[in-house]
Short mmCIF file of C-alpha atoms in Angstrom, two decimals:
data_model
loop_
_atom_site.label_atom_id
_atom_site.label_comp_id
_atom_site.label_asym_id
_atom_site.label_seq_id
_atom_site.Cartn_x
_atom_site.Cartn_y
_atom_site.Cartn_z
CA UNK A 1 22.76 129.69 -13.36
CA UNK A 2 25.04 126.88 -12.85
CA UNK A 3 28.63 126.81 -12.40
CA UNK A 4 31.09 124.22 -13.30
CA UNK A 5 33.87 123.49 -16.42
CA UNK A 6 35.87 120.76 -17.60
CA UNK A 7 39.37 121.40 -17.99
CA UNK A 8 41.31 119.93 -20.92
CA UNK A 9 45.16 119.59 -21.23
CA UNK A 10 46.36 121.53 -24.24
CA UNK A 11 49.20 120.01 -26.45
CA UNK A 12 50.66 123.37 -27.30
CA UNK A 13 53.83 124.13 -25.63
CA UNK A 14 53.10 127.49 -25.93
CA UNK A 15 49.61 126.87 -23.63
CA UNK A 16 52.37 126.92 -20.23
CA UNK A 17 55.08 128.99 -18.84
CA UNK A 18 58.23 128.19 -18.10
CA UNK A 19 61.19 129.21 -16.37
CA UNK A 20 64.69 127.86 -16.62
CA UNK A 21 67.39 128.85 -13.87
CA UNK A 22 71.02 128.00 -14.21
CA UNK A 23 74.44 129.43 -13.46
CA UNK A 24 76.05 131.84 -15.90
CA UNK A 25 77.51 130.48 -19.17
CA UNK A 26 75.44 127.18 -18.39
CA UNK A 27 73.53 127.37 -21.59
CA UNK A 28 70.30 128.26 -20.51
CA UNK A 29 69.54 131.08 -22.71
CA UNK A 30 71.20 128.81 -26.00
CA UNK A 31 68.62 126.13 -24.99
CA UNK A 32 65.37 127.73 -24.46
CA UNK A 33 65.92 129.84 -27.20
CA UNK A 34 66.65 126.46 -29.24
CA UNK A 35 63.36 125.15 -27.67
CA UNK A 36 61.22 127.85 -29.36
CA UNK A 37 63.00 127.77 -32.60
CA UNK A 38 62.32 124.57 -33.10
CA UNK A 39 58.69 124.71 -31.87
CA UNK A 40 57.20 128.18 -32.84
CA UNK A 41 59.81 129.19 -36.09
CA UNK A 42 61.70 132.65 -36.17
CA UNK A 43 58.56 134.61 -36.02
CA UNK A 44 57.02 132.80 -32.86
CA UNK A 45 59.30 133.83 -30.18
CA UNK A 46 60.98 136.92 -29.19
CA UNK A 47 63.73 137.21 -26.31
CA UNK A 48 64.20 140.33 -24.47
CA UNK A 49 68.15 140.87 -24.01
CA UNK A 50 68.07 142.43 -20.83
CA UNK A 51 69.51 144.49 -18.68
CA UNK A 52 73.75 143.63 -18.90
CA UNK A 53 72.76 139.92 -20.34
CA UNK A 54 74.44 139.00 -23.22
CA UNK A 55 73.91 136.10 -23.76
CA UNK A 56 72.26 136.50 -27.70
CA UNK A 57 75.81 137.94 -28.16
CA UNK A 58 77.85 134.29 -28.68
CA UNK A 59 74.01 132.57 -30.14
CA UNK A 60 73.45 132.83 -34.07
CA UNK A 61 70.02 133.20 -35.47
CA UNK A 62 67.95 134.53 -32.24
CA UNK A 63 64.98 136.86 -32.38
CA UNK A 64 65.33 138.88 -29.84
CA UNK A 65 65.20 142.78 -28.92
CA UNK A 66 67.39 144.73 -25.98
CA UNK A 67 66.14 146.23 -23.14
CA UNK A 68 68.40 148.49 -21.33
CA UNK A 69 65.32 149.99 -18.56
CA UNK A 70 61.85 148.97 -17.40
CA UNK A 71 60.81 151.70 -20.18
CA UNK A 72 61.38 149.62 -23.02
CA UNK A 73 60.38 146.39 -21.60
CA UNK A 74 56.63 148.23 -21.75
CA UNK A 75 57.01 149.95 -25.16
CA UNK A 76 57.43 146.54 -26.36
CA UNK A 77 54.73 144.27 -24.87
CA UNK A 78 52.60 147.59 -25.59
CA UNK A 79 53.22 147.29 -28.95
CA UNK A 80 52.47 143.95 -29.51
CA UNK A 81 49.64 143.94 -27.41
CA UNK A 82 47.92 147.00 -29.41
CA UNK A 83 49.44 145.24 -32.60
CA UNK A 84 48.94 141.45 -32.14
CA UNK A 85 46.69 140.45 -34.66
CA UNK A 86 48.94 142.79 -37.68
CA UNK A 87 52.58 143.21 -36.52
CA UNK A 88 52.48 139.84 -34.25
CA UNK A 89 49.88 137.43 -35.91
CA UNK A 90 52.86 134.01 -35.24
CA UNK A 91 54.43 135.29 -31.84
CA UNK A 92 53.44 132.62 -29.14
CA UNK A 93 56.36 132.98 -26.73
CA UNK A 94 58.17 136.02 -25.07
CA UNK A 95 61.51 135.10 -23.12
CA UNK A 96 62.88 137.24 -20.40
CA UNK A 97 66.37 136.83 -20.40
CA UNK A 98 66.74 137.33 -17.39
CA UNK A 99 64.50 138.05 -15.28
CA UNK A 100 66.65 138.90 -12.11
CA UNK A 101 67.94 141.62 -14.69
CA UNK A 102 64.60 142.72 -15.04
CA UNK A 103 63.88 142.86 -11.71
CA UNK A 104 66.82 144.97 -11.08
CA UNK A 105 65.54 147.59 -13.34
CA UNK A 106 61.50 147.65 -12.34
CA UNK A 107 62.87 148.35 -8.87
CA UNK A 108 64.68 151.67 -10.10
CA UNK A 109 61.35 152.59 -11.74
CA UNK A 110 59.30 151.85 -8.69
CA UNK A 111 61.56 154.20 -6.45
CA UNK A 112 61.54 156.57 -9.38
CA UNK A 113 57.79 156.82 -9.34
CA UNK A 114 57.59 156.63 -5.60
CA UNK A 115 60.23 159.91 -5.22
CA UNK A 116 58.18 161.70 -8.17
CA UNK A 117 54.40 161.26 -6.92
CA UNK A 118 55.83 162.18 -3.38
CA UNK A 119 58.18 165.36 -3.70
CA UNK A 120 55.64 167.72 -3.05
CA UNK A 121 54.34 166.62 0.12
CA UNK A 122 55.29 167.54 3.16
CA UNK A 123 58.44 166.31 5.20
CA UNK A 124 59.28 163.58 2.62
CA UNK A 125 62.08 161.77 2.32
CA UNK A 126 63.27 160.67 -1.28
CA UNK A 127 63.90 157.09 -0.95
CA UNK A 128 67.05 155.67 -2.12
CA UNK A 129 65.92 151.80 -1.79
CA UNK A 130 63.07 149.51 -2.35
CA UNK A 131 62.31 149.23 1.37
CA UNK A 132 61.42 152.81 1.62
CA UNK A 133 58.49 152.97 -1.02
CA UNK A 134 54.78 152.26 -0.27
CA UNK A 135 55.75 152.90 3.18
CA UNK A 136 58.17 149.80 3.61
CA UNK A 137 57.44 146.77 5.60
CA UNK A 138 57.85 144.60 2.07
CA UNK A 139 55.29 146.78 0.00
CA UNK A 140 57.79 147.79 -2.39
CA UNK A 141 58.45 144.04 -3.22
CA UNK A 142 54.57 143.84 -4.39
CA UNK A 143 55.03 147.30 -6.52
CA UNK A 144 57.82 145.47 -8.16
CA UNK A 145 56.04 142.16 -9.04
CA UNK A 146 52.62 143.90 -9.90
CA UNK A 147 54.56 146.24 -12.38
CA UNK A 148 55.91 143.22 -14.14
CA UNK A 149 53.25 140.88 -13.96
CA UNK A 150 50.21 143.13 -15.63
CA UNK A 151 52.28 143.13 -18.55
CA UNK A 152 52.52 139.65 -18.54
CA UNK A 153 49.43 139.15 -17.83
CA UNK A 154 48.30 141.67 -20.48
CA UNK A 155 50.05 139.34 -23.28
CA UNK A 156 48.76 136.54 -22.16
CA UNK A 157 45.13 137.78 -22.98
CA UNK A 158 46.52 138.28 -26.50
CA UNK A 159 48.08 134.90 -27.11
CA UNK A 160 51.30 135.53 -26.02
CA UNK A 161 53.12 133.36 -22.63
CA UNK A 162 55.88 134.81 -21.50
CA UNK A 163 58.66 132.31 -20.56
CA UNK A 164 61.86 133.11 -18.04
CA UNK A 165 65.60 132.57 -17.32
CA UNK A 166 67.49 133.06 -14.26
CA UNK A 167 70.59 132.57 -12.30
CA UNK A 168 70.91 130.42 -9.84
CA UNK A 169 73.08 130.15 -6.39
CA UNK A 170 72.96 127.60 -3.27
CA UNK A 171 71.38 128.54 -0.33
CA UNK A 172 71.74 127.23 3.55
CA UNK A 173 67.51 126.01 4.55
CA UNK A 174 67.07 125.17 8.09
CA UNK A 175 64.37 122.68 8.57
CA UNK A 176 61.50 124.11 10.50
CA UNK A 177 60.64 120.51 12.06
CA UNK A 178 63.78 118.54 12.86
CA UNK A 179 66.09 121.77 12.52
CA UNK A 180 68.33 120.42 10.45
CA UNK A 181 70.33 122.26 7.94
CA UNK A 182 70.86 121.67 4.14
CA UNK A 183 71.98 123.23 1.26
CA UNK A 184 69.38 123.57 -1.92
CA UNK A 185 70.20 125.01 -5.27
CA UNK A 186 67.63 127.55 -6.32
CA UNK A 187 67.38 131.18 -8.04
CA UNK A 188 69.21 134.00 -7.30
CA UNK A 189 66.45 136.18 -7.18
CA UNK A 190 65.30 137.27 -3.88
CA UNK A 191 63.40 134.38 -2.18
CA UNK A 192 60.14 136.57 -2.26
CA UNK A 193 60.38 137.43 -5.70
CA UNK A 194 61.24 133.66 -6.96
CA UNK A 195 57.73 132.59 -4.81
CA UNK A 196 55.63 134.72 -6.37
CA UNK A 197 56.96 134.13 -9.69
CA UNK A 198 57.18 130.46 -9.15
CA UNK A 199 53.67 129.83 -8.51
CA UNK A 200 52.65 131.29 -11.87
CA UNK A 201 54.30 129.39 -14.37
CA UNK A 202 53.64 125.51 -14.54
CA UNK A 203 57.19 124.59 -14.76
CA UNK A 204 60.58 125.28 -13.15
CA UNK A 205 63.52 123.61 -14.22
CA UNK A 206 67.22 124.41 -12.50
CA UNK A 207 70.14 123.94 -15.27
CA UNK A 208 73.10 122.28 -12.71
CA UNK A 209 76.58 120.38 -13.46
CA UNK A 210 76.71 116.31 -12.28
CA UNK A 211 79.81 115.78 -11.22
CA UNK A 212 81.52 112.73 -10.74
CA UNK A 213 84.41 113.10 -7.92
CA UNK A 214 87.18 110.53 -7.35
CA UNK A 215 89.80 110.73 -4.48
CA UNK A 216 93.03 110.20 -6.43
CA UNK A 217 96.62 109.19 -4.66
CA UNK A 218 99.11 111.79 -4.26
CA UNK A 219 102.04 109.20 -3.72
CA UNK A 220 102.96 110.88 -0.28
CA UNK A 221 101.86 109.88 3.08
CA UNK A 222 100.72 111.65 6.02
CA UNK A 223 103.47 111.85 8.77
CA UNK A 224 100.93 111.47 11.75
CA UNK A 225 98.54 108.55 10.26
CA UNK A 226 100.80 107.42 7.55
CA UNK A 227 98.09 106.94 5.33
CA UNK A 228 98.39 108.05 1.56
CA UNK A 229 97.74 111.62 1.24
CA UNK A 230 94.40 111.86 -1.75
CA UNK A 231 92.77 114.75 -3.43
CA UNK A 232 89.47 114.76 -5.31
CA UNK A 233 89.37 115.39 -8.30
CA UNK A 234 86.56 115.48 -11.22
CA UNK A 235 86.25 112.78 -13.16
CA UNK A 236 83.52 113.33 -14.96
CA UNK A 237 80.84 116.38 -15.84
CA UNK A 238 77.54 116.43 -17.27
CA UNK A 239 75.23 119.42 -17.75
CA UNK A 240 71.11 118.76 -16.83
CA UNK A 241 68.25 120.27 -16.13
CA UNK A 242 66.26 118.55 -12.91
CA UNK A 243 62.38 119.08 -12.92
CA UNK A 244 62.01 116.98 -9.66
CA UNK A 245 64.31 116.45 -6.75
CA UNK A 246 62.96 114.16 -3.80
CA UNK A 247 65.75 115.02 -1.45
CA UNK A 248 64.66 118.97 -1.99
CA UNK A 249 68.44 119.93 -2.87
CA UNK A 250 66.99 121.37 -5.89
CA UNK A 251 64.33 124.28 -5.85
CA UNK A 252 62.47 123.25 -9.08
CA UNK A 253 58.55 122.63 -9.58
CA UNK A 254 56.43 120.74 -11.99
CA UNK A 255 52.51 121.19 -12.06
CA UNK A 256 52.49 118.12 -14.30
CA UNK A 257 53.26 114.64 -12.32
CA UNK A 258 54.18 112.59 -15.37
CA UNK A 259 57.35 114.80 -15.76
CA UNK A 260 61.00 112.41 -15.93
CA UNK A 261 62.99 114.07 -12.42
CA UNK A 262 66.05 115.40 -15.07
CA UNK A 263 67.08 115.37 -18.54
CA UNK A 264 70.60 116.30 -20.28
CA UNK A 265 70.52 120.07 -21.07
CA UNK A 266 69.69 119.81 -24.55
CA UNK A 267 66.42 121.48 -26.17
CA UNK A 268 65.44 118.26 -28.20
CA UNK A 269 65.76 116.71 -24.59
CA UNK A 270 63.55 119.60 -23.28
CA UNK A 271 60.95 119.52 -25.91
CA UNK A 272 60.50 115.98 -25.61
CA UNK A 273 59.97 115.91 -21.61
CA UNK A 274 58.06 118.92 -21.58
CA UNK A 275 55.79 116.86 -24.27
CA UNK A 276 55.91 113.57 -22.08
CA UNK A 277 54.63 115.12 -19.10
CA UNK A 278 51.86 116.62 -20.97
CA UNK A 279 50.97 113.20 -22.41
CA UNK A 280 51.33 111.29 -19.25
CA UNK A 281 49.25 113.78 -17.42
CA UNK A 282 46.48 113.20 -20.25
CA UNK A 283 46.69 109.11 -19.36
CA UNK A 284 46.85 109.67 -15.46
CA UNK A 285 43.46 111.56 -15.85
CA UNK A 286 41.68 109.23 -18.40
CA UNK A 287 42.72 106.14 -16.27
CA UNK A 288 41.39 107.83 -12.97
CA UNK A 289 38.36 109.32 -14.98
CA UNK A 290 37.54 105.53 -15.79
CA UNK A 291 37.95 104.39 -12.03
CA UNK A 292 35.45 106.76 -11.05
CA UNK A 293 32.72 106.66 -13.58
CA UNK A 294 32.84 102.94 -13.52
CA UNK A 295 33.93 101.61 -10.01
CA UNK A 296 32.42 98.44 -9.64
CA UNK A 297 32.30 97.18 -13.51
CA UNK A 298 29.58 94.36 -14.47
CA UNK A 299 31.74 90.97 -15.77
CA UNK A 300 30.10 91.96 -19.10
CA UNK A 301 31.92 95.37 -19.64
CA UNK A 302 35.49 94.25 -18.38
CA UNK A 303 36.86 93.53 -21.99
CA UNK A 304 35.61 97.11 -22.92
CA UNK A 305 37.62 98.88 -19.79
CA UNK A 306 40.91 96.87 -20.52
CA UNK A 307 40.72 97.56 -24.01
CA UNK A 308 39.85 101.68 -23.22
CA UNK A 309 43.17 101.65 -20.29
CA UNK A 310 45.15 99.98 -23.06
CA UNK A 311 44.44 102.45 -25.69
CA UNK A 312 46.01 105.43 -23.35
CA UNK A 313 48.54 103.54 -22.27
CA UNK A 314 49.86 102.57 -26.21
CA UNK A 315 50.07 106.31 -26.91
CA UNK A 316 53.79 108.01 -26.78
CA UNK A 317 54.73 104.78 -24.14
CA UNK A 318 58.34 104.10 -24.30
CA UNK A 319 58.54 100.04 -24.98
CA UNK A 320 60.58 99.90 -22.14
CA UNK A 321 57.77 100.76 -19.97
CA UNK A 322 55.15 98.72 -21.79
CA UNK A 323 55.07 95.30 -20.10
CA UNK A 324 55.86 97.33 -16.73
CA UNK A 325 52.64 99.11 -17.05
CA UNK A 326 50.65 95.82 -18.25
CA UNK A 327 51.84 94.12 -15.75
CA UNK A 328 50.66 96.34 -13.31
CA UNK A 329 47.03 96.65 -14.94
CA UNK A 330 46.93 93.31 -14.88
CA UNK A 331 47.39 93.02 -11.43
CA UNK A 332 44.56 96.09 -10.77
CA UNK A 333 42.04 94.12 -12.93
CA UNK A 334 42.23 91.10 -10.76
CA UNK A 335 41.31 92.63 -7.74
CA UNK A 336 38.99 95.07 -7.87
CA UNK A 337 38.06 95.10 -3.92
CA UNK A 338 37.22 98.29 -2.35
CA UNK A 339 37.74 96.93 0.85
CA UNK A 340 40.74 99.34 2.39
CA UNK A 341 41.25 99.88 5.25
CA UNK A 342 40.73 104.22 6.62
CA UNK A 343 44.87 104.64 7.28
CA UNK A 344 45.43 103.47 3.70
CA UNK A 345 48.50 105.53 3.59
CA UNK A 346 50.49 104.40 6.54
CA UNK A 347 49.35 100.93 5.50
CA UNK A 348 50.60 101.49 1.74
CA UNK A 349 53.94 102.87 3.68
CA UNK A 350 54.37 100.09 6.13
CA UNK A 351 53.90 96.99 3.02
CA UNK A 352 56.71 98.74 1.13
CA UNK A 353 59.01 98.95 3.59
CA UNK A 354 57.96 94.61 4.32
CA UNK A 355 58.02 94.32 1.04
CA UNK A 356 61.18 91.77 -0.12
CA UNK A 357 59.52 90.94 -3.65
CA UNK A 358 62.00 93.08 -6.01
CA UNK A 359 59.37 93.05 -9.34
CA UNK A 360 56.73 94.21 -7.20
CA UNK A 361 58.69 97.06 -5.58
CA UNK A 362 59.71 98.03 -9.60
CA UNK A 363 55.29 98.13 -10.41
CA UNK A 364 55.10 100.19 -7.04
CA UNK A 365 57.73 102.43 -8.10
CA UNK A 366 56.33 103.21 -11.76
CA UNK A 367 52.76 104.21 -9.95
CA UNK A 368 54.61 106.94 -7.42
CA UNK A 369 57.03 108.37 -10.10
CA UNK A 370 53.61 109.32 -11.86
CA UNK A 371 52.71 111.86 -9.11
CA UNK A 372 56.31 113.00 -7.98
CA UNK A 373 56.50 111.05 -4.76
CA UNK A 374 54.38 108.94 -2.15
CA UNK A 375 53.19 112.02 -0.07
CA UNK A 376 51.29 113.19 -3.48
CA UNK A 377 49.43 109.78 -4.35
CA UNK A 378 46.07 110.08 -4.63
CA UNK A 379 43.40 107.89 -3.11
CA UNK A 380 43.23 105.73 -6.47
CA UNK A 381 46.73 105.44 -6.73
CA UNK A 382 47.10 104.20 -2.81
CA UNK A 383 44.42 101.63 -3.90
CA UNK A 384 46.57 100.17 -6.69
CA UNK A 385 49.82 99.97 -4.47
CA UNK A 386 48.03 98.57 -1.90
CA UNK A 387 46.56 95.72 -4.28
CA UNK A 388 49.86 95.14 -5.62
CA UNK A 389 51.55 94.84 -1.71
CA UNK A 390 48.70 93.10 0.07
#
């Protein structure tokens, strides 16, 4: 028997998770809610109220349902599980609203269960936290996520992705390398919790405020320096959502490389980078397909390739971006050397930092923003920086 699939990018929204995290009152819940209005209809969504959320409260027109305890959060994917194809046939998404609220109440449930399967035994101890069930030593953490995450993965097998929302804080990261501290903006959810959670759903985008600050003049002066006293002030706000974050003061995540770093927190906004990034992910892969089946292409079969890369590059292209990318394809075709040398990284790093030519750096740029940043650049991509540098 032999083994071996093709994958295929879906263009359903619905075909990916995602989680937003954001402060209170941000406008996360308004906006993915928005998001699957617009995409799946009344019927194709439900959000789970739950916990002390209430956010549905000041939002007209949301289907949702509450969930006070872990209880009903499994009565209800239950039901639609057993009842998909009847009660359910147009549901595509299920939002947990939030699901740091949810957490909060599987963990009662887990010490529940622990305290009732383990009252009768000898010399036990009810446990009053998380760290005492399964024994401790973190097990109580897996209980929590494996109670959540078979229902989710239960709905999934019936059509159904289950989307999140959660509250964010900042949090102090000391650099294991240069120890160095900084301060990142991530979930509130316990750092274990937001792992394992993060590396199931395909994206993660944190909902922050841009500020711009301005020190303003107090009229007064400073009786030691005798310098004008100033005070910052805010000058200007703006509410976003940032997919990618190159400095790593934001804890988001993006399994697709075409996505923009941030967008205004809007869901028009939303739907149309969540779109992009599935699109530009489709292009990346046909491009890199061609490079492979057809490395070293005969003179005869050139005006075929250009006119195949063209045709993925035309579709849902911004015309701001077309000459950019012609330019740069243009400069590909003419060199088609595979002559590189083994270090073709270091190489790639040490021409851009020689490099003085400012349209060249602009074609080098639009290549790494399509994987995220230089350290993710495939071996294809180095190739067509370095032929652009050299």
């Amino acid at each position: 028997m032999a083994y071996g699939k093709r994958s295929k990018i879906s263009d359903n929204l619905y075909d990916y998770s995602l989680m937003i995290c954001g402060e209170s009152g941000i406008g996360k819940t308004t906006v993915i809610s928005e998001v699957c209005e617009k995409e799946f209809g009344e019927d194709g969504y439900l959000l789970l109220n739950t916990g002390d959320e209430e956010g549905v409260s000041a939002i007209d027109d949301v289907t949702y349902e509450d969930v006070p305890n872990f209880k009903k959060f499994v009565e209800i994917c239950n039901d639609i599980i057993k009842n998909k194809k009847t009660e359910y046939p147009n549901l595509k998404v299920m939002i947990i609203d939030t699901l740091d609220q949810l957490i909060d109440l599987t963990q009662k449930k887990a010490i529940e269960n622990w305290n009732r399967e383990n009252m009768k035994n000898k010399n036990f101890k009810k446990a009053k936290t998380l760290n005492s069930v399964e024994g401790g030593f973190g097990a109580g953490y897996d209980v929590v996520f494996n109670m959540i995450y078979d229902q989710v993965r239960a709905l999934r097998k019936v059509g159904v992705r289950v989307w999140y929302t959660c509250h964010s804080k900042t949090k102090d990261i000391v650099d294991p390398v240069t120890s160095a501290s900084y301060t990142t903006l991530t979930s509130n959810l316990a750092q274990r919790y937001f792992n394992d959670f993060k590396t199931k759903v395909h994206i993660v985008g944190v909902a922050c405020l841009d500020r711009s600050i301005e020190a303003e003049g107090t009229g007064r002066k400073d009786i030691i320096t005798k310098k004008e006293i100033t005070v910052n002030k805010i000058k200007d706000e703006k509410r976003k959502i940032v997919f990618r974050d190159d400095s790593y003061s934001v804890d988001s995540k993006s399994r697709f490389s075409g996505i923009v770093d941030e967008i205004p927190l809007d869901s028009d906004e939303l739907i149309k980078a969540l779109k992009d990034a599935i699109q530009n992910s489709k292009k990346k892969k046909k491009v890199v397909k061609n490079a492979v089946v057809k490395p070293n292409p005969q003179p005869e079969l050139e005006d075929e390739i250009e006119e195949d890369i063209d045709d993925v590059i035309e579709d849902d292209i911004t015309e701001a971006d077309e000459d950019l990318m012609e330019d740069v394809i243009d400069d590909i075709d003419e060199d088609t050397s595979d002559d590189y040398p083994e270090d073709l990284r270091e190489h790639v790093k040490e021409l851009c930092k020689t490099c003085e030519d400012a349209e060249l750096k602009t074609k080098v740029k639009g290549i790494i923003k399509q994987y995220g940043k230089l350290s993710e650049v495939d071996d294809d991509g180095l190739k067509e920086m370095y032929d652009l540098l050299k």
